Amino acid sequence: MKPIKSLIALGMAAMLATTANAAENLTGETASPGGSIHLSMAHLAEVAAEAGVANIQVAAGQTLTNSVQNVAEGKTDVAGTPYILPFLLAKGRGPYSKLGAEKGAELASNLRALYPVTLGIFALYAFDSKGISGWDGLEGKTIYNGPPRGAAVTNARAVIQLTTGLKEGDGYKGVQVNWGQATKTIMDGSAEAVVLPILFPDSRITQAVSAGNMTVWSIPKDKWDSEPFQKYLRAPGSAPFTAPLTEISQPAGVTIKSEDGTFRGLATIGGDIVNKSMSFDLAKALTKAHIDTLDKLKAKAPFAKQAGYGIVDSVKSGMCGPNPLKYHAGAVAAWEEAGYKIDDCAKPKS
């Protein structure tokens, strides 16, 4: 029989090991299934559990405006967001106007990012039967450009104006419906063209092409290179997206057009965020679980290879500049230990 002291020591060691390996119980919020921001959260929940890091109870189909505030207030542990929302919260504007600038800034200062996600790339597309020639053929047309309010319709209007010089209500008629009615609106012919954020391939286009062949147009290079467009690409929550046509795809029946073989578009950038009060070790472990399984994540959906997973370049990932959001210190450690460079401007000061 082993001495009592030895048994006690072994028992304490076992307890400490169990505690060290115990998974945290966390809450998560994200958008509806089918997009890149939902996929990143669903994947995190899976791999964090497999690694023994955390059990994340994910609520999907959430209004991310509310989710961001919930994380800032400590009511939710992890949430997905387009980066425009932390910016608006910090300014007390848009959906956070009732909070005011002071309270909004206070709440926004609590937010930290784990990793980035590309939510979509703004592009023009239309059924071939509509006879649209491209961006130069939108004058006088009816264009579906997003939901009635929010960042998507604001960005779509800006992209149309920067590319064509046309303003909604003057050069073209805009149609807005909620996201839940998007595919129906595209298919029913109530709009002659569509300017929305897309993925490669895109789920709405995949469904809509059953009603007829379609064409997707890149931003023309001369418009892309213009000073106004380049300035807008640096707006909060936005980033430039370019890719060779050979590396992107849409379903059969869809043609992608660019004058030089490169697709260009304004990308909406976001990520999964946490409260700054999350422990260094937990934030690092969650981020490490994401990094270690990037190949697995990119294989989970056809669009995932172009969804910005693993791209932490400060320009392409929408960090720094007017974006007030910083990475969690634990996330910075995980990325840097994995061999990635995180610019100083994206690191938290405290």
Short mmCIF file of C-alpha atoms in Angstrom, two decimals:
data_model
loop_
_atom_site.label_atom_id
_atom_site.label_comp_id
_atom_site.label_asym_id
_atom_site.label_seq_id
_atom_site.Cartn_x
_atom_site.Cartn_y
_atom_site.Cartn_z
CA MET A 1 0.00 0.00 0.00
CA LYS A 2 1.32 3.41 -0.88
CA PRO A 3 1.86 5.92 1.90
CA ILE A 4 -1.08 8.23 2.63
CA LYS A 5 0.91 11.31 1.56
CA SER A 6 1.61 9.76 -1.82
CA LEU A 7 -2.06 8.96 -2.36
CA ILE A 8 -3.04 12.51 -1.42
CA ALA A 9 -0.43 13.91 -3.82
CA LEU A 10 -1.67 11.71 -6.66
CA GLY A 11 -5.25 12.73 -5.95
CA MET A 12 -4.40 16.43 -6.02
CA ALA A 13 -2.46 15.99 -9.26
CA ALA A 14 -5.45 14.26 -10.84
CA MET A 15 -7.76 17.05 -9.71
CA LEU A 16 -5.44 19.71 -11.13
CA ALA A 17 -5.17 17.84 -14.44
CA THR A 18 -8.95 17.54 -14.64
CA THR A 19 -9.36 21.25 -13.91
CA ALA A 20 -6.72 22.23 -16.48
CA ASN A 21 -8.44 20.16 -19.17
CA ALA A 22 -12.00 21.11 -18.27
CA ALA A 23 -13.84 22.79 -21.12
CA GLU A 24 -15.40 26.20 -20.55
CA ASN A 25 -19.14 26.59 -21.11
CA LEU A 26 -19.66 29.56 -23.42
CA THR A 27 -22.51 31.20 -25.31
CA GLY A 28 -22.24 32.22 -28.95
CA GLU A 29 -24.38 34.20 -31.40
CA THR A 30 -24.15 34.28 -35.18
CA ALA A 31 -26.12 34.84 -38.38
CA SER A 32 -28.34 32.38 -40.20
CA PRO A 33 -26.77 29.28 -41.79
CA GLY A 34 -25.44 29.47 -45.34
CA GLY A 35 -22.85 32.22 -45.01
CA SER A 36 -19.22 32.56 -43.99
CA ILE A 37 -19.85 34.19 -40.59
CA HIS A 38 -22.16 31.36 -39.53
CA LEU A 39 -19.69 28.78 -40.79
CA SER A 40 -16.80 30.21 -38.77
CA MET A 41 -18.81 30.11 -35.54
CA ALA A 42 -20.21 26.63 -36.18
CA HIS A 43 -16.70 25.41 -36.91
CA LEU A 44 -15.31 27.06 -33.78
CA ALA A 45 -17.94 25.35 -31.64
CA GLU A 46 -16.98 22.01 -33.15
CA VAL A 47 -13.19 22.28 -32.91
CA ALA A 48 -13.18 24.00 -29.51
CA ALA A 49 -15.18 21.09 -28.12
CA GLU A 50 -12.92 18.53 -29.80
CA ALA A 51 -9.86 20.23 -28.31
CA GLY A 52 -11.41 20.32 -24.85
CA VAL A 53 -11.25 24.12 -24.84
CA ALA A 54 -14.92 25.08 -24.66
CA ASN A 55 -18.48 23.95 -25.16
CA ILE A 56 -20.14 26.79 -27.09
CA GLN A 57 -23.93 26.94 -27.13
CA VAL A 58 -24.52 28.71 -30.45
CA ALA A 59 -27.69 30.67 -31.23
CA ALA A 60 -27.93 31.11 -35.02
CA GLY A 61 -30.13 33.50 -36.99
CA GLN A 62 -29.44 36.38 -34.63
CA THR A 63 -29.53 40.11 -35.37
CA LEU A 64 -25.82 40.83 -35.18
CA THR A 65 -26.43 44.45 -34.17
CA ASN A 66 -27.78 43.07 -30.90
CA SER A 67 -25.14 40.35 -30.68
CA VAL A 68 -22.31 42.90 -30.74
CA GLN A 69 -23.88 44.84 -27.91
CA ASN A 70 -24.44 41.63 -25.95
CA VAL A 71 -20.73 40.79 -26.16
CA ALA A 72 -19.77 44.34 -25.20
CA GLU A 73 -22.05 44.15 -22.16
CA GLY A 74 -20.76 40.70 -21.16
CA LYS A 75 -24.06 38.94 -21.83
CA THR A 76 -22.68 36.72 -24.63
CA ASP A 77 -19.19 35.24 -24.83
CA VAL A 78 -18.57 35.05 -28.60
CA ALA A 79 -20.42 36.60 -31.55
CA GLY A 80 -20.00 37.12 -35.25
CA THR A 81 -20.10 40.61 -36.68
CA PRO A 82 -19.36 42.72 -39.74
CA TYR A 83 -16.71 45.17 -38.55
CA ILE A 84 -18.88 48.16 -39.41
CA LEU A 85 -20.94 47.44 -36.28
CA PRO A 86 -18.15 47.97 -33.70
CA PHE A 87 -17.33 51.20 -35.56
CA LEU A 88 -20.94 52.41 -35.35
CA LEU A 89 -21.13 51.36 -31.70
CA ALA A 90 -17.96 53.33 -30.93
CA LYS A 91 -19.54 56.41 -32.50
CA GLY A 92 -23.02 55.84 -31.06
CA ARG A 93 -24.48 56.03 -34.56
CA GLY A 94 -26.89 54.08 -36.74
CA PRO A 95 -28.52 51.25 -34.77
CA TYR A 96 -26.71 52.43 -31.62
CA SER A 97 -27.79 56.07 -31.79
CA LYS A 98 -29.99 55.70 -28.70
CA LEU A 99 -26.90 54.78 -26.66
CA GLY A 100 -25.14 58.00 -27.56
CA ALA A 101 -21.47 58.53 -28.37
CA GLU A 102 -20.13 58.31 -24.80
CA LYS A 103 -21.88 55.06 -23.86
CA GLY A 104 -21.28 53.59 -27.29
CA ALA A 105 -17.54 54.29 -27.08
CA GLU A 106 -17.41 52.76 -23.62
CA LEU A 107 -19.08 49.56 -24.80
CA ALA A 108 -17.06 49.33 -28.01
CA SER A 109 -13.83 49.51 -26.02
CA ASN A 110 -14.79 46.15 -24.49
CA LEU A 111 -14.70 44.32 -27.84
CA ARG A 112 -11.81 42.22 -29.12
CA ALA A 113 -11.46 40.10 -32.27
CA LEU A 114 -10.27 36.50 -32.49
CA TYR A 115 -10.00 36.15 -36.29
CA PRO A 116 -11.38 37.73 -39.50
CA VAL A 117 -14.02 36.56 -41.97
CA THR A 118 -15.03 37.88 -45.40
CA LEU A 119 -18.82 38.08 -45.39
CA GLY A 120 -19.19 38.85 -49.09
CA ILE A 121 -17.88 40.80 -52.09
CA PHE A 122 -20.13 43.37 -53.77
CA ALA A 123 -20.78 42.60 -57.41
CA LEU A 124 -23.31 43.26 -60.15
CA TYR A 125 -25.26 40.35 -61.57
CA ALA A 126 -28.33 39.81 -63.72
CA PHE A 127 -30.19 37.21 -65.73
CA ASP A 128 -28.94 37.18 -69.30
CA SER A 129 -32.56 37.54 -70.43
CA LYS A 130 -32.62 41.07 -68.98
CA GLY A 131 -30.15 42.28 -71.60
CA ILE A 132 -27.89 44.10 -69.14
CA SER A 133 -24.55 44.97 -70.75
CA GLY A 134 -22.73 45.49 -67.45
CA TRP A 135 -22.12 48.43 -65.14
CA ASP A 136 -22.45 50.79 -68.10
CA GLY A 137 -25.98 49.56 -68.75
CA LEU A 138 -27.65 50.36 -65.41
CA GLU A 139 -29.04 53.80 -66.15
CA GLY A 140 -32.82 53.79 -65.84
CA LYS A 141 -32.88 50.19 -64.61
CA THR A 142 -34.48 48.72 -61.49
CA ILE A 143 -31.79 47.33 -59.17
CA TYR A 144 -32.22 45.16 -56.09
CA ASN A 145 -29.51 46.48 -53.77
CA GLY A 146 -30.19 45.08 -50.31
CA PRO A 147 -32.48 45.22 -47.30
CA PRO A 148 -34.40 48.41 -46.40
CA ARG A 149 -31.67 49.59 -44.01
CA GLY A 150 -28.21 48.73 -42.82
CA ALA A 151 -24.64 48.52 -44.09
CA ALA A 152 -25.40 46.34 -47.12
CA VAL A 153 -27.71 48.76 -48.91
CA THR A 154 -25.45 51.71 -47.99
CA ASN A 155 -22.45 49.95 -49.49
CA ALA A 156 -24.38 48.84 -52.58
CA ARG A 157 -25.53 52.39 -53.30
CA ALA A 158 -21.97 53.66 -52.87
CA VAL A 159 -20.50 50.98 -55.15
CA ILE A 160 -23.08 51.77 -57.84
CA GLN A 161 -22.39 55.49 -57.62
CA LEU A 162 -18.60 55.10 -57.59
CA THR A 163 -18.71 52.73 -60.57
CA THR A 164 -21.41 54.36 -62.70
CA GLY A 165 -21.98 57.86 -61.32
CA LEU A 166 -25.67 57.00 -60.84
CA LYS A 167 -27.63 57.79 -57.69
CA GLU A 168 -30.66 55.87 -56.51
CA GLY A 169 -33.90 57.68 -57.34
CA ASP A 170 -32.17 59.69 -60.05
CA GLY A 171 -30.16 57.42 -62.32
CA TYR A 172 -31.88 54.16 -61.35
CA LYS A 173 -34.71 52.78 -59.25
CA GLY A 174 -33.67 50.88 -56.14
CA VAL A 175 -35.55 47.92 -54.72
CA GLN A 176 -35.04 46.86 -51.10
CA VAL A 177 -36.38 43.74 -49.38
CA ASN A 178 -35.23 41.83 -46.32
CA TRP A 179 -32.62 39.08 -46.68
CA GLY A 180 -35.24 36.36 -46.20
CA GLN A 181 -36.92 37.48 -49.44
CA ALA A 182 -33.70 38.02 -51.38
CA THR A 183 -33.67 34.89 -53.54
CA LYS A 184 -37.38 35.23 -54.36
CA THR A 185 -36.83 38.86 -55.38
CA ILE A 186 -33.89 37.93 -57.61
CA MET A 187 -35.89 35.16 -59.29
CA ASP A 188 -39.27 36.85 -59.72
CA GLY A 189 -38.00 39.49 -62.14
CA SER A 190 -39.08 42.50 -60.07
CA ALA A 191 -35.53 43.84 -60.47
CA GLU A 192 -33.59 43.93 -63.72
CA ALA A 193 -30.19 43.71 -62.00
CA VAL A 194 -28.76 42.94 -58.57
CA VAL A 195 -25.90 44.55 -56.62
CA LEU A 196 -25.28 42.54 -53.46
CA PRO A 197 -22.36 40.96 -51.61
CA ILE A 198 -21.65 37.50 -52.99
CA LEU A 199 -19.43 34.53 -52.23
CA PHE A 200 -17.74 32.13 -54.67
CA PRO A 201 -19.94 30.22 -55.27
CA ASP A 202 -22.87 32.16 -53.84
CA SER A 203 -25.89 30.41 -52.31
CA ARG A 204 -28.45 32.92 -53.64
CA ILE A 205 -27.01 32.76 -57.16
CA THR A 206 -26.93 28.97 -56.98
CA GLN A 207 -30.67 28.94 -56.28
CA ALA A 208 -31.57 31.72 -58.71
CA VAL A 209 -29.74 30.30 -61.73
CA SER A 210 -32.40 27.59 -61.92
CA ALA A 211 -34.58 30.32 -63.46
CA GLY A 212 -32.11 31.14 -66.22
CA ASN A 213 -28.47 31.82 -67.10
CA MET A 214 -26.81 34.73 -65.34
CA THR A 215 -23.72 36.96 -65.61
CA VAL A 216 -21.65 38.44 -62.76
CA TRP A 217 -19.52 41.55 -63.42
CA SER A 218 -16.36 42.64 -61.64
CA ILE A 219 -15.67 46.31 -60.89
CA PRO A 220 -14.00 47.80 -64.01
CA LYS A 221 -10.28 48.37 -63.45
CA ASP A 222 -10.33 52.11 -64.24
CA LYS A 223 -13.09 52.71 -61.69
CA TRP A 224 -11.34 50.46 -59.16
CA ASP A 225 -8.09 52.39 -59.49
CA SER A 226 -9.78 55.79 -59.05
CA GLU A 227 -9.04 57.76 -55.89
CA PRO A 228 -12.70 57.83 -54.69
CA PHE A 229 -13.05 54.04 -55.01
CA GLN A 230 -9.72 53.36 -53.32
CA LYS A 231 -10.71 55.66 -50.47
CA TYR A 232 -14.03 53.87 -50.02
CA LEU A 233 -12.25 50.51 -49.89
CA ARG A 234 -10.66 51.73 -46.64
CA ALA A 235 -14.00 52.55 -45.01
CA PRO A 236 -14.77 50.76 -41.70
CA GLY A 237 -15.76 47.17 -42.32
CA SER A 238 -14.57 47.23 -45.93
CA ALA A 239 -11.52 45.93 -47.73
CA PRO A 240 -10.32 45.34 -51.30
CA PHE A 241 -10.88 41.89 -52.78
CA THR A 242 -9.08 40.70 -55.89
CA ALA A 243 -8.69 37.20 -57.29
CA PRO A 244 -7.88 35.62 -60.65
CA LEU A 245 -11.00 34.37 -62.40
CA THR A 246 -9.35 30.96 -62.47
CA GLU A 247 -9.55 30.81 -58.66
CA ILE A 248 -13.21 31.72 -58.19
CA SER A 249 -16.35 29.97 -59.30
CA GLN A 250 -20.10 30.13 -59.60
CA PRO A 251 -22.50 27.32 -60.54
CA ALA A 252 -23.10 26.12 -64.10
CA GLY A 253 -25.05 28.67 -66.08
CA VAL A 254 -23.24 31.66 -64.56
CA THR A 255 -20.59 33.66 -66.47
CA ILE A 256 -18.12 35.84 -64.55
CA LYS A 257 -16.81 38.84 -66.50
CA SER A 258 -13.72 41.01 -66.06
CA GLU A 259 -11.76 42.84 -68.72
CA ASP A 260 -8.39 41.45 -67.62
CA GLY A 261 -9.00 38.12 -65.92
CA THR A 262 -9.01 39.56 -62.39
CA PHE A 263 -12.15 39.89 -60.32
CA ARG A 264 -12.36 43.06 -58.20
CA GLY A 265 -14.89 43.95 -55.56
CA LEU A 266 -15.54 45.71 -52.27
CA ALA A 267 -15.41 43.08 -49.54
CA THR A 268 -17.47 43.29 -46.36
CA ILE A 269 -15.16 42.16 -43.56
CA GLY A 270 -16.06 40.89 -40.12
CA GLY A 271 -15.05 38.27 -37.62
CA ASP A 272 -15.85 36.50 -34.39
CA ILE A 273 -15.41 38.74 -31.37
CA VAL A 274 -15.25 38.42 -27.59
CA ASN A 275 -15.19 40.70 -24.56
CA LYS A 276 -11.78 41.97 -23.51
CA SER A 277 -12.41 40.43 -20.09
CA MET A 278 -12.08 36.92 -21.56
CA SER A 279 -8.94 35.38 -20.13
CA PHE A 280 -5.74 35.43 -22.16
CA ASP A 281 -5.51 31.64 -22.07
CA LEU A 282 -9.09 31.05 -23.23
CA ALA A 283 -8.91 33.57 -26.09
CA LYS A 284 -5.59 32.07 -27.16
CA ALA A 285 -6.93 28.51 -27.02
CA LEU A 286 -10.04 29.39 -29.05
CA THR A 287 -7.97 31.17 -31.68
CA LYS A 288 -5.45 28.34 -31.78
CA ALA A 289 -8.29 25.85 -32.37
CA HIS A 290 -9.37 28.01 -35.33
CA ILE A 291 -5.85 28.32 -36.76
CA ASP A 292 -4.97 24.66 -36.32
CA THR A 293 -8.03 23.59 -38.31
CA LEU A 294 -8.07 26.18 -41.11
CA ASP A 295 -7.72 23.49 -43.77
CA LYS A 296 -10.69 21.65 -42.31
CA LEU A 297 -12.72 24.88 -42.20
CA LYS A 298 -11.92 25.75 -45.82
CA ALA A 299 -13.07 22.30 -46.91
CA LYS A 300 -16.49 22.61 -45.26
CA ALA A 301 -18.18 24.72 -47.93
CA PRO A 302 -17.46 25.49 -51.59
CA PHE A 303 -17.17 29.23 -50.83
CA ALA A 304 -14.87 28.85 -47.84
CA LYS A 305 -11.58 29.11 -49.75
CA GLN A 306 -12.43 32.73 -50.66
CA ALA A 307 -13.98 33.66 -47.30
CA GLY A 308 -10.88 35.29 -45.83
CA TYR A 309 -10.18 32.60 -43.27
CA GLY A 310 -6.55 32.82 -42.15
CA ILE A 311 -5.89 36.20 -43.81
CA VAL A 312 -4.75 38.63 -41.11
CA ASP A 313 -3.09 41.23 -43.33
CA SER A 314 -4.39 44.47 -41.83
CA VAL A 315 -5.67 45.84 -45.17
CA LYS A 316 -7.28 42.67 -46.51
CA SER A 317 -8.80 41.86 -43.11
CA GLY A 318 -10.22 45.34 -42.56
CA MET A 319 -8.26 46.05 -39.38
CA CYS A 320 -6.60 49.33 -38.38
CA GLY A 321 -7.38 52.66 -40.04
CA PRO A 322 -10.86 53.85 -38.99
CA ASN A 323 -11.74 50.43 -37.53
CA PRO A 324 -11.44 50.79 -33.72
CA LEU A 325 -11.55 47.03 -33.13
CA LYS A 326 -8.35 45.29 -31.98
CA TYR A 327 -7.46 41.63 -31.54
CA HIS A 328 -7.59 40.06 -28.09
CA ALA A 329 -4.08 39.72 -26.64
CA GLY A 330 -4.58 35.97 -26.47
CA ALA A 331 -5.55 35.89 -30.14
CA VAL A 332 -2.44 37.89 -31.06
CA ALA A 333 -0.29 35.34 -29.23
CA ALA A 334 -1.97 32.44 -31.04
CA TRP A 335 -1.53 33.99 -34.49
CA GLU A 336 2.07 34.99 -33.88
CA GLU A 337 3.02 31.60 -32.43
CA ALA A 338 1.56 30.05 -35.59
CA GLY A 339 3.89 32.19 -37.70
CA TYR A 340 1.50 34.94 -38.78
CA LYS A 341 2.26 38.66 -38.59
CA ILE A 342 -0.16 40.89 -36.69
CA ASP A 343 0.47 44.59 -37.29
CA ASP A 344 0.95 46.74 -34.21
CA CYS A 345 -2.06 48.84 -35.13
CA ALA A 346 -4.28 45.75 -34.68
CA LYS A 347 -2.91 44.88 -31.24
CA PRO A 348 -4.65 46.02 -28.03
CA LYS A 349 -2.93 48.56 -25.82
CA SER A 350 -4.36 46.94 -22.71
#
